[in-house]
Short mmCIF file of C-alpha atoms in Angstrom, two decimals:
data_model
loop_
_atom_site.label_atom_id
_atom_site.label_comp_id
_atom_site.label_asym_id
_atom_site.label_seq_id
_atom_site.Cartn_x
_atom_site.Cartn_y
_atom_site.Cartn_z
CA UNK M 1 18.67 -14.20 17.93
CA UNK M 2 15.95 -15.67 16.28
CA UNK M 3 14.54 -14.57 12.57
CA UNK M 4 12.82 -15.89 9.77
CA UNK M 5 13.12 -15.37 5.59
CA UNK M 6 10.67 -15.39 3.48
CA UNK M 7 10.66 -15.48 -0.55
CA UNK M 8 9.68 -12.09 -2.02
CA UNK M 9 6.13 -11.65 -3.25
CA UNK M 10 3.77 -11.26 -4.72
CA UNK M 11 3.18 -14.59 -6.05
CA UNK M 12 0.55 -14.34 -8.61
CA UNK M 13 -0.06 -18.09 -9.98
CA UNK M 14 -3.42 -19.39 -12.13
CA UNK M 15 -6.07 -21.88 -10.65
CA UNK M 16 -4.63 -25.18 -10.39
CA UNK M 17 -1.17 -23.79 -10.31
CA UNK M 18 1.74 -25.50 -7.99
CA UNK M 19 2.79 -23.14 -5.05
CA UNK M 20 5.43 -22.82 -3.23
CA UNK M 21 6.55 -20.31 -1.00
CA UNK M 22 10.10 -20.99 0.69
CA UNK M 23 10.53 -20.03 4.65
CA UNK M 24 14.57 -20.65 6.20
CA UNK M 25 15.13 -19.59 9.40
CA UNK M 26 17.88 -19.37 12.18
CA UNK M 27 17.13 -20.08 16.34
CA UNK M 28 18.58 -21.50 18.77
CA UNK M 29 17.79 -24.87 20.40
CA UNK M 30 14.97 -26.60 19.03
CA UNK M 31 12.11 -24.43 17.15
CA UNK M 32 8.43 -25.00 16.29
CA UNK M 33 7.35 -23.74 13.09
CA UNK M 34 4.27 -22.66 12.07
CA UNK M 35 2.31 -20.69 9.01
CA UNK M 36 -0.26 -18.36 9.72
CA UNK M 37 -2.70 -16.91 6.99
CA UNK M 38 -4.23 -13.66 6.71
CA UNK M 39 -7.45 -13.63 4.33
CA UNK M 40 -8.45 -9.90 3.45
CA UNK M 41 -10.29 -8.01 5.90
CA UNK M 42 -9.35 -10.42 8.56
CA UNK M 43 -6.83 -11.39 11.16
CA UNK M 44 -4.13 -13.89 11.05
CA UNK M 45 -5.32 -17.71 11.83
CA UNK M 46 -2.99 -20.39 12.16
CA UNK M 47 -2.57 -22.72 8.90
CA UNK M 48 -0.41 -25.45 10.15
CA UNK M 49 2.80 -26.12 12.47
CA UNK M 50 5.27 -28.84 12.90
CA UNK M 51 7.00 -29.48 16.49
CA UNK M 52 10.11 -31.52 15.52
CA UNK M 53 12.72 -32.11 12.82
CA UNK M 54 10.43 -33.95 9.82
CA UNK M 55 7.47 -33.75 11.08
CA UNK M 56 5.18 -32.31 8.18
CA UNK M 57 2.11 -30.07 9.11
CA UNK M 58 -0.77 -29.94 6.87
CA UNK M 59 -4.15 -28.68 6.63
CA UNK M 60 -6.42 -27.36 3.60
CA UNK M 61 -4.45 -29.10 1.24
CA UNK M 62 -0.97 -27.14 2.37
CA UNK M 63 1.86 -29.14 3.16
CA UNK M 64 5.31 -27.91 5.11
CA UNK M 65 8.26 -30.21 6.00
CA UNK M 66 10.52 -29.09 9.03
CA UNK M 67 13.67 -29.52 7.86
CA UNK M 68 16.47 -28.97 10.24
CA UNK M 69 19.10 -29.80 8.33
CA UNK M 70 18.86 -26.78 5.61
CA UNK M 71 16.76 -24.62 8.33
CA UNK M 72 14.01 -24.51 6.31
CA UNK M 73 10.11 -24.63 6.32
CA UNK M 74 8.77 -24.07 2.60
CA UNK M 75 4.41 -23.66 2.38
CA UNK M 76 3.37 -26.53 -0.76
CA UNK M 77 -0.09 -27.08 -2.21
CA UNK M 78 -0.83 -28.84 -5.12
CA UNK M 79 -3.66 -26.80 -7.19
CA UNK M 80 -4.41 -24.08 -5.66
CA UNK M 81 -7.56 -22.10 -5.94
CA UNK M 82 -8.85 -18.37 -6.08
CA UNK M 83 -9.96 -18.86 -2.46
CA UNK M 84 -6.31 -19.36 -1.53
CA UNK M 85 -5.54 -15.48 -2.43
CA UNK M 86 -4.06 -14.52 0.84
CA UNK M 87 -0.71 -12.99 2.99
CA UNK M 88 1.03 -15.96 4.32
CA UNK M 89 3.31 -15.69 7.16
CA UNK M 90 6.33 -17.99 8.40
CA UNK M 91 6.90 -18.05 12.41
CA UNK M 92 8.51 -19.51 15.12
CA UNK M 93 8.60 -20.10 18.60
CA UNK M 94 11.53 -21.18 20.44
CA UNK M 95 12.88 -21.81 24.08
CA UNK M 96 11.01 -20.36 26.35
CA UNK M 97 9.51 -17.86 24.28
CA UNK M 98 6.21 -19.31 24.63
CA UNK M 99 3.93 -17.36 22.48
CA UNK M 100 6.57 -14.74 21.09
CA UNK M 101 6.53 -15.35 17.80
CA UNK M 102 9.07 -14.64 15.25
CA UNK M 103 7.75 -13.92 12.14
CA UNK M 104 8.18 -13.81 8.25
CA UNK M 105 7.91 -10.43 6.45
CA UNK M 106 4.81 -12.36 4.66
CA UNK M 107 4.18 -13.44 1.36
CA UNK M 108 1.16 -11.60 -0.89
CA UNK M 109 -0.31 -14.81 -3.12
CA UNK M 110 -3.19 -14.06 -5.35
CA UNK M 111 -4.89 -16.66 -7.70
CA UNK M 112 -6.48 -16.00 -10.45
CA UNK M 113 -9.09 -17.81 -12.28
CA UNK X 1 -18.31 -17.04 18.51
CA UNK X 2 -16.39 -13.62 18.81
CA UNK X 3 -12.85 -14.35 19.93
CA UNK X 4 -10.42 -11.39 20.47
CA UNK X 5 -12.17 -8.07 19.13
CA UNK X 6 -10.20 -5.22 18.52
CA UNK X 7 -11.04 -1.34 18.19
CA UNK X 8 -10.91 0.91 16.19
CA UNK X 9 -9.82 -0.96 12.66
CA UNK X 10 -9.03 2.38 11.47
CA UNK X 11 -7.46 5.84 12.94
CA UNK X 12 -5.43 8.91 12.10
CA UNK X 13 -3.87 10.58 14.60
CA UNK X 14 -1.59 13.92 14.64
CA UNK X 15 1.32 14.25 16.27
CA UNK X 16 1.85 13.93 19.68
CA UNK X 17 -1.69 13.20 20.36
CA UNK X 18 -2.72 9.78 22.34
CA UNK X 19 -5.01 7.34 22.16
CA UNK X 20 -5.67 3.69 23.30
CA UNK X 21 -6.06 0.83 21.03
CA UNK X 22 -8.46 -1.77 22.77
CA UNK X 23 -8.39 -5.70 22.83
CA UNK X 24 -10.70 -8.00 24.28
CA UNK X 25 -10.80 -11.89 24.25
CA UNK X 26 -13.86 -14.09 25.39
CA UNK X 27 -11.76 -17.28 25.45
CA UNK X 28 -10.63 -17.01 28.88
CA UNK X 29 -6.82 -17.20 27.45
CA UNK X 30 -3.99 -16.05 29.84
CA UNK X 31 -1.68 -15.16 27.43
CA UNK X 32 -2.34 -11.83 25.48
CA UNK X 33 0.19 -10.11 22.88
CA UNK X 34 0.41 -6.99 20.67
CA UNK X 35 2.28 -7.09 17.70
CA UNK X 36 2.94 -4.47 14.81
CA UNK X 37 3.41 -4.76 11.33
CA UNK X 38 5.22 -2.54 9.14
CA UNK X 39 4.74 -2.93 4.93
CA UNK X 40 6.99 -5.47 3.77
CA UNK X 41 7.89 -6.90 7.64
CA UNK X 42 7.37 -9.17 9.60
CA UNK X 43 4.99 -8.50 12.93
CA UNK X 44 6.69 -7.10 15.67
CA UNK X 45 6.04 -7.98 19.41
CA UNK X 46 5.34 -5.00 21.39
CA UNK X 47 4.29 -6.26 25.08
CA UNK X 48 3.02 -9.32 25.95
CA UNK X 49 1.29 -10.62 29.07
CA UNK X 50 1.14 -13.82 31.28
CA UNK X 51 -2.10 -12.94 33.17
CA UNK X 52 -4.34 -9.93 35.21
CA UNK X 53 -1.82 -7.45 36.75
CA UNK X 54 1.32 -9.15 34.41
CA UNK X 55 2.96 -7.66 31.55
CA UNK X 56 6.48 -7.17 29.67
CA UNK X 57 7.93 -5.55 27.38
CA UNK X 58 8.29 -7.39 23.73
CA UNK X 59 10.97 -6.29 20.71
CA UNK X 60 9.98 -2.87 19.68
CA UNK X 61 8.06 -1.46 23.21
CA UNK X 62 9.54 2.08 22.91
CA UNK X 63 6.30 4.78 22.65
CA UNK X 64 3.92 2.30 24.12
CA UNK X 65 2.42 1.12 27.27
CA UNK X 66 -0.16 -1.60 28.36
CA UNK X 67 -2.54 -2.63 31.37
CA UNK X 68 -3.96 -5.75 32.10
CA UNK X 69 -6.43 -5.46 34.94
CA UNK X 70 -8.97 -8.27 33.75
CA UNK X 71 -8.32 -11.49 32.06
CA UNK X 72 -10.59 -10.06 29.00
CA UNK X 73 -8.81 -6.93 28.06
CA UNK X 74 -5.09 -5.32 27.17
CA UNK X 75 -5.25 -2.18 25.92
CA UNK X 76 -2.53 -0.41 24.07
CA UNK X 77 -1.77 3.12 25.22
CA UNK X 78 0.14 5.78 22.33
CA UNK X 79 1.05 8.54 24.90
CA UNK X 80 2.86 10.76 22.18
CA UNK X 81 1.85 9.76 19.03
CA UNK X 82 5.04 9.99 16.46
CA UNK X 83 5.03 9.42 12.51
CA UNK X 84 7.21 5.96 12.96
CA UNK X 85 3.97 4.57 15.06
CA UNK X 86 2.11 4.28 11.97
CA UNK X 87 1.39 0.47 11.29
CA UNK X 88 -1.31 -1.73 11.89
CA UNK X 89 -1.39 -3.17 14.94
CA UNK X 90 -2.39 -6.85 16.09
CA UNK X 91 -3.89 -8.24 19.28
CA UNK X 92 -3.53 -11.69 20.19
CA UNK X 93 -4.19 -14.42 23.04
CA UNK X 94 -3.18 -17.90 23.43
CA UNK X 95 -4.98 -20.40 26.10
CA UNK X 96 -1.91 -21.11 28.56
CA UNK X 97 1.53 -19.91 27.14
CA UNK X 98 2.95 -22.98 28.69
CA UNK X 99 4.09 -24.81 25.01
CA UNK X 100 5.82 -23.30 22.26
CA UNK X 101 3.58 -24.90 19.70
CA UNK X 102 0.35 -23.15 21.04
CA UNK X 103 -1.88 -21.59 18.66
CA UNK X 104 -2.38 -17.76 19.04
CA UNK X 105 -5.54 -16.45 18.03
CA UNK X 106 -5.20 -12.74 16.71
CA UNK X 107 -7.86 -9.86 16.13
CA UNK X 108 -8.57 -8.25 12.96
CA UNK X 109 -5.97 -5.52 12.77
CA UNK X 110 -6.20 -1.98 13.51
CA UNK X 111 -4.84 0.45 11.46
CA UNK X 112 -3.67 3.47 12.61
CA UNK X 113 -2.16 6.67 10.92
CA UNK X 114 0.03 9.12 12.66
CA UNK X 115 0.34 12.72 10.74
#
C-alpha cells in the first residue's frame, strides 16, 4: 500500500536559516504529492502540490520537486522566518483514492529569531 | 468566511461513555473526511463520504460511526469510548473528489481525552 516518510523533528533552525525537510514515499501508479501546514491553534491548509514526475510546487517561498526516480518529495525554502514555525506534513493521493490522503508523521519546525 | 467548523476543540471522556464530534462545512463540498492523529503519526482516515446519505469506512474505522444526512454536516459518533481513542481528530471536505490533486480543506482539530 501506500505510505509516506518523513525526516525526524524537531527542526529548530535561526532566521534566515536554509530548510529542508526530506519526504520519500512508496504508491502505486502515478501519485500527487502535496505538503500541508499546520500553524498553532489551527487546522491543516494546503502549502503546495505537484501532479507529475518534475513538476515543482511552490508557494510562500517553499519549493518541492517530485522526483520519481528516488520517490521523493523534500519541503526547501531559502531564509526562513519566525512566522514559518509550524508542523509540516507530506501526503499523497493516488489512484482512485480521491481525497484519501496518505500522510507524513509531520515534521515540528520552529524558528527562532 | 468560516469553512469547516468543528466542535468541541477539547474533551475528556471516561470510559465507555459516548459522544459525537461535530463537523460542518459552508462550502457546499461533496466530499467530507475524518482523520485522526496520533503523537508522532501521520493522520489517519477514519470514514469518508461522497455525498448526503454516502459514507465508507477509511483505515482505522473500528469504534466509530458517521451520518451524513445534509451536505453541511458529518458527525463522528464514539459509542464506547476506549483509552486507544484518544487523539485529536480532524474534519475535512474537498469540492468534488473527482481529482487526486484536489485541495482538502480541514477544521481546527478537536482534541479529545479518553480516561
Amino acid at each position: 500500500g501506500n505510505s509516506v516518510t518523513q525526516m525526524e523533528g524537531p527542526v529548530t533552525l535561526s532566521e534566515e536559516a536554509f530548510l529542508t525537510i526530506n519526504c520519500t514515499y512508496t504508491a502505486t501508479g502515478y501519485p500527487s504529492l502535496f505538503w500541508y501546514v499546520q500553524y498553532p491553534g489551527e487546522g491543516l491548509q494546503l502549502l503546495l502540490k505537484a501532479t507529475k514526475a518534475d513538476d515543482k510546487g511552490s508557494n510562500k517561498g517553499f519549493e518541492a520537486t517530485y522526483r520519481k526516480e528516488t520517490t521523493s518529495f523534500h519541503l526547501e525554502k531559502g531564509s526562513v522566518q519566525v512566522s514559518d514555525s509550524a508542523v509540516y506534513f507530506c501526503a499523497l493521493s493516488g489512484g482512485t483514492s480521491y481525497g484519501k490522503l496518505t500522510f507524513g508523521q509531520g515534521t515540528i519546525l520552529t524558528v527562532h529569531p | 468566511n468560516a469553512g469547516v467548523t468543528q466542535t468541541p476543540k477539547f474533551r475528556i471522556l471516561k470510559i465507555g461513555q459516548s459522544m459525537t464530534l461535530q463537523c460542518t462545512q459552508d462550502m457546499n463540498h461533496n466530499y467530507m473526511y475524518w482523520y485522526r492523529q496520533d503523537p508522532g503519526m501521520g493522520l489517519k482516515l477514519i470514514y469518508y463520504s461522497v455525498g448526503a446519505g454516502i459514507t465508507d469506512k477509511g483505515e482505522v474505522p473500528n469504534g466509530y460511526n458517521v451520518s451524513r444526512s445534509t451536505t453541511e454536516d458529518f458527525p463522528l459518533r464514539l459509542e464506547l469510548a476506549a483509552p486507544s481513542q484518544t487523539s485529536v481528530y480532524f474534519c475535512a471536505s474537498s469540492p468534488s473528489g473527482t481529482s487526486v490533486a484536489e485541495e482538502l480543506f480541514f477544521g481546527e482539530g478537536s482534541r479529545l481525552t479518553v480516561l
